[in-house]
Amino acid sequence: MSDSEQFSLFNLPDSNGSPPSPPQASPPLGDLALIPTSAQVPIPPGTFQTMADLQEPCSHCQRCELGQSRTHAVIGRGNPQASLMLIGEGPGQHEDEQGLPFVGKSGQLLDKILASVNFNPAQDVYICNVVKCRPPGNRKPEPPEMAACLPYLLEQIRLMDPKLILLVGATAVQGILGSKIVGKAGISKLRGQWYTWQDAQGKERLCMPIFHPSYLLRNQSREKGSPKWLTWQDIQAVRTKYDELVF
C-alpha cells in the first residue's frame, strides 16, 4: 500500500534494569475493600488476578475526586493477552458514557492507525488510560489524580506483561516515564523513539511515545513532516519492532 493510500486511513473529519521481584501475595480481603476508599491504601503487585478483577474496585473508587463525577470507570478494551499495550490520558464524554476507552472520533482514528499496519484493535492490542475516570470538562488529569490511579495501571501492565507499550500523548508519557522527561523535550521531540522503562517489579519494558489522535484530528495536513506523516513513520516502526519480538 502506498504512503498516500495509508495516509487516507487517517483522514477523519474535524471535530470540536533489575530482575523481576518474586510475586507478592494478594492483600487480605479486608484490605481489598479499602483500596477504593483512599489513595493512601497501597495496591501491591499481585493484588489482582485478572483484568476483570479491577472492575469492581474501580467502579466504586474514591481514591481521588474524579470518582465523584464519573458515569463509568473505564478500565480498558481489546485483548489482555496481547503483546502490544496502548496507554492514553483518560476518558472523555463518550468513554465515560460507554465505559470503554477511545470510542469517540479519536478512538476511531486510533483504530484506523493500528489497522493501517495490520493490527486488529480487538485482538492484537489492549488499550487503557492513565486515569480510569473522566476529568471534568475533559481537562488534563492533575498529578494527584494520576498518582492515585497509577497503582491500578501498574497492575494492568503486570497482568498483561506486554512486549511493547505505546504512550499515546504527553500525559501518558508523563504518567509512565515521568514529568521530567516531558518537561525536557515535549511530545514532538519524544515521539517515535524507544525508551526503556522499569516497572514496579523492576522489569524493563520498551515504550514509544506517539501523538494523541485528538492532536492529529486538529492537524489535518499529510505533508512530509506533519504530525500525521510522523505518526505514519512511528506506527511502521512499531510494526517492525513488534514483528522482531513476537514472531
Coordinates of C-alpha atoms in Angstrom, one line a residue:
M1 CA 0.0 0.0 0.0
S2 CA 1.4 3.4 -1.0
D3 CA 2.0 6.2 1.5
S4 CA -0.9 8.2 0.1
E5 CA -3.2 5.2 0.5
Q6 CA -2.0 4.7 4.0
F7 CA -2.5 8.4 4.8
S8 CA -6.1 8.2 3.7
L9 CA -6.8 5.9 6.6
F10 CA -6.0 8.8 9.0
N11 CA -8.4 11.3 7.2
L12 CA -11.4 11.6 9.6
P13 CA -13.5 14.8 9.6
D14 CA -12.6 17.5 12.0
S15 CA -14.2 17.6 15.4
N16 CA -14.8 20.0 18.3
G17 CA 17.3 -2.9 34.9
S18 CA 16.8 -5.3 37.8
P19 CA 15.2 -8.7 37.6
P20 CA 11.6 -9.0 38.4
S21 CA 10.7 -9.3 42.1
P22 CA 9.1 -12.5 43.3
P23 CA 5.3 -12.4 43.1
Q24 CA 3.7 -10.9 46.2
A25 CA 0.7 -12.3 47.9
S26 CA -2.6 -10.6 47.5
P27 CA -3.6 -8.4 50.4
P28 CA -6.2 -9.7 52.8
L29 CA -9.8 -9.3 51.7
G30 CA -10.3 -6.5 54.3
D31 CA -7.5 -4.5 52.6
L32 CA -9.1 -5.1 49.2
A33 CA -12.2 -3.5 50.3
L34 CA -10.2 -0.5 51.4
I35 CA -8.4 0.0 48.1
P36 CA -11.1 2.2 46.5
T37 CA -11.5 4.4 49.6
S38 CA -8.2 6.3 49.7
A39 CA -5.0 6.8 47.7
Q40 CA -3.2 6.1 50.9
V41 CA -4.2 2.5 50.7
P42 CA -1.4 0.6 48.7
I43 CA -2.1 -1.7 45.8
P44 CA 0.9 -4.0 45.9
P45 CA 1.9 -6.1 42.8
G46 CA -0.2 -9.3 42.7
T47 CA -3.3 -7.7 44.2
F48 CA -5.5 -8.6 41.2
Q49 CA -5.5 -11.9 39.4
T50 CA -7.2 -10.8 36.2
M51 CA -8.1 -7.6 34.4
A52 CA -11.7 -8.2 35.2
D53 CA -10.8 -8.0 38.9
L54 CA -10.2 -4.3 38.6
Q55 CA -13.8 -3.5 37.5
E56 CA -15.3 -3.7 41.0
P57 CA -12.9 -1.5 42.9
C58 CA -12.6 1.0 40.0
S59 CA -16.3 1.3 39.7
H60 CA -16.6 2.3 43.3
C61 CA -13.2 4.1 43.6
Q62 CA -12.9 7.4 45.5
R63 CA -9.1 7.5 45.6
C64 CA -9.3 10.9 44.0
E65 CA -12.0 13.5 43.3
L66 CA -12.6 12.2 39.8
G67 CA -14.7 9.4 41.3
Q68 CA -17.4 11.9 42.4
S69 CA -18.4 12.9 38.9
R70 CA -17.9 9.8 36.7
T71 CA -20.6 7.8 35.0
H72 CA -18.5 4.7 34.4
A73 CA -15.0 3.8 35.3
V74 CA -13.1 3.0 32.1
I75 CA -10.8 0.0 32.6
G76 CA -9.7 -1.0 29.0
R77 CA -10.7 -2.7 25.8
G78 CA -9.0 -5.2 23.5
N79 CA -7.1 -8.4 24.3
P80 CA -5.5 -8.6 27.8
Q81 CA -3.3 -11.4 26.4
A82 CA -1.9 -9.3 23.5
S83 CA 1.7 -8.2 23.2
L84 CA 1.0 -4.5 22.5
M85 CA -0.4 -2.2 25.1
L86 CA -1.6 1.4 24.4
I87 CA -1.9 3.9 27.3
G88 CA -3.8 7.1 26.8
E89 CA -4.7 10.0 29.0
G90 CA -8.2 9.5 30.4
P91 CA -11.8 9.0 29.4
G92 CA -13.7 11.7 27.5
Q93 CA -17.5 12.1 27.4
H94 CA -18.2 9.1 25.1
E95 CA -15.8 6.9 27.1
D96 CA -17.4 7.9 30.3
E97 CA -20.9 7.1 28.9
Q98 CA -19.9 3.7 27.4
G99 CA -17.3 2.6 29.9
L100 CA -14.7 1.9 27.2
P101 CA -11.6 3.8 26.2
F102 CA -11.1 5.5 22.8
V103 CA -14.6 5.1 21.4
G104 CA -15.1 8.7 20.0
K105 CA -13.6 10.1 16.9
S106 CA -10.1 9.9 18.4
G107 CA -10.7 6.3 19.1
Q108 CA -11.9 5.7 15.5
L109 CA -8.8 7.3 14.2
L110 CA -6.6 5.3 16.6
D111 CA -8.2 2.1 15.3
K112 CA -7.5 3.1 11.7
I113 CA -3.9 3.9 12.5
L114 CA -3.5 0.4 14.1
A115 CA -5.3 -1.3 11.2
S116 CA -3.0 0.5 8.7
V117 CA -0.2 -1.8 9.7
N118 CA -2.4 -4.8 10.3
F119 CA -3.0 -4.6 14.0
N120 CA -6.5 -5.8 14.9
P121 CA -7.7 -3.5 17.7
A122 CA -9.8 -6.2 19.2
Q123 CA -7.2 -9.0 19.1
D124 CA -3.7 -7.6 18.8
V125 CA -3.7 -4.8 21.3
Y126 CA -5.0 -3.8 24.7
I127 CA -6.0 -0.1 25.3
C128 CA -6.3 1.7 28.6
N129 CA -5.6 5.1 30.2
V130 CA -3.5 6.7 32.9
V131 CA -6.7 7.6 34.8
K132 CA -9.9 5.5 34.9
C133 CA -12.4 8.3 35.4
R134 CA -13.2 11.3 33.2
P135 CA -11.8 14.6 34.4
P136 CA -14.5 17.3 34.4
G137 CA -14.6 19.2 31.1
N138 CA -12.1 16.8 29.6
R139 CA -9.3 18.7 31.3
K140 CA -5.9 17.1 31.7
P141 CA -5.7 14.9 34.9
E142 CA -3.9 16.6 37.8
P143 CA -0.8 14.9 39.2
P144 CA -2.5 13.7 42.4
E145 CA -5.3 12.1 40.3
M146 CA -2.7 10.4 38.2
A147 CA -0.8 9.2 41.2
A148 CA -3.9 7.8 42.9
C149 CA -4.8 5.8 39.8
L150 CA -1.2 4.7 38.9
P151 CA -1.3 1.5 41.0
Y152 CA -4.3 0.2 39.0
L153 CA -2.4 0.9 35.8
L154 CA 0.8 -0.8 37.1
E155 CA -1.4 -3.9 37.9
Q156 CA -2.8 -3.9 34.4
I157 CA 0.8 -3.8 33.0
R158 CA 1.8 -6.6 35.3
L159 CA -1.2 -8.7 34.4
M160 CA -0.8 -8.2 30.6
D161 CA 3.0 -8.3 30.5
P162 CA 3.2 -6.6 27.1
K163 CA 6.3 -6.7 24.9
L164 CA 5.7 -3.1 23.7
I165 CA 3.9 -0.1 25.2
L166 CA 2.7 2.9 23.2
L167 CA 2.3 6.1 25.2
V168 CA -0.5 8.0 23.5
G169 CA 0.1 11.7 24.1
A170 CA 2.1 13.8 26.6
T171 CA 0.0 12.9 29.6
A172 CA 0.6 9.2 29.1
V173 CA 4.3 9.9 28.8
Q174 CA 4.3 11.9 32.0
G175 CA 2.3 9.2 33.8
I176 CA 4.8 6.4 32.9
L177 CA 8.2 8.0 32.1
G178 CA 7.8 11.0 34.4
S179 CA 7.2 14.7 34.2
K180 CA 10.9 15.4 33.8
I181 CA 11.1 13.6 30.5
V182 CA 8.1 15.6 29.1
G183 CA 9.4 18.9 30.5
K184 CA 12.8 18.5 28.9
A185 CA 11.5 17.9 25.3
G186 CA 7.8 17.7 24.8
I187 CA 5.9 15.1 22.9
S188 CA 7.0 16.4 19.5
K189 CA 10.7 15.6 20.4
L190 CA 9.9 12.4 22.3
R191 CA 7.6 10.7 19.8
G192 CA 9.0 7.9 17.6
Q193 CA 11.8 6.9 19.9
W194 CA 12.0 3.8 22.1
Y195 CA 12.6 4.3 25.8
T196 CA 13.3 1.6 28.4
W197 CA 11.1 2.0 31.5
Q198 CA 11.4 -0.1 34.6
D199 CA 8.0 -1.2 36.1
A200 CA 7.1 -1.6 39.7
Q201 CA 8.7 -5.1 39.8
G202 CA 11.9 -4.0 38.2
K203 CA 11.1 -5.4 34.8
E204 CA 12.3 -3.4 31.8
R205 CA 9.7 -2.5 29.2
L206 CA 10.0 -0.9 25.8
C207 CA 7.9 2.2 25.4
M208 CA 7.3 4.6 22.5
P209 CA 5.5 7.9 22.8
I210 CA 3.2 8.8 19.9
F211 CA 0.9 11.7 19.1
H212 CA -2.6 11.5 20.6
P213 CA -5.2 11.1 17.8
S214 CA -7.1 14.1 19.0
Y215 CA -4.0 16.2 18.1
L216 CA -4.0 14.6 14.6
L217 CA -7.6 15.5 14.2
R218 CA -6.7 19.1 14.8
N219 CA -3.8 18.9 12.3
Q220 CA -5.1 17.6 9.1
S221 CA -2.1 18.1 6.9
R222 CA -0.5 14.9 5.5
E223 CA 2.6 16.7 4.1
K224 CA 6.0 15.3 4.9
G225 CA 7.0 16.3 8.5
S226 CA 3.4 16.9 9.6
P227 CA 2.1 15.1 12.7
K228 CA 0.1 12.6 10.5
W229 CA 3.2 11.9 8.4
L230 CA 5.3 11.4 11.5
T231 CA 2.7 9.1 13.0
W232 CA 2.8 7.0 9.9
Q233 CA 6.5 6.7 10.3
D234 CA 6.1 5.8 14.0
I235 CA 3.4 3.1 13.5
Q236 CA 5.5 1.5 10.9
A237 CA 8.5 1.4 13.3
V238 CA 6.1 -0.2 15.9
R239 CA 5.1 -2.9 13.5
T240 CA 8.7 -3.7 12.7
K241 CA 9.7 -3.9 16.3
Y242 CA 6.6 -6.0 17.1
D243 CA 7.4 -8.5 14.3
E244 CA 11.0 -8.7 15.7
L245 CA 9.9 -9.5 19.2
V246 CA 6.7 -11.5 18.7
F247 CA 7.4 -13.7 15.7

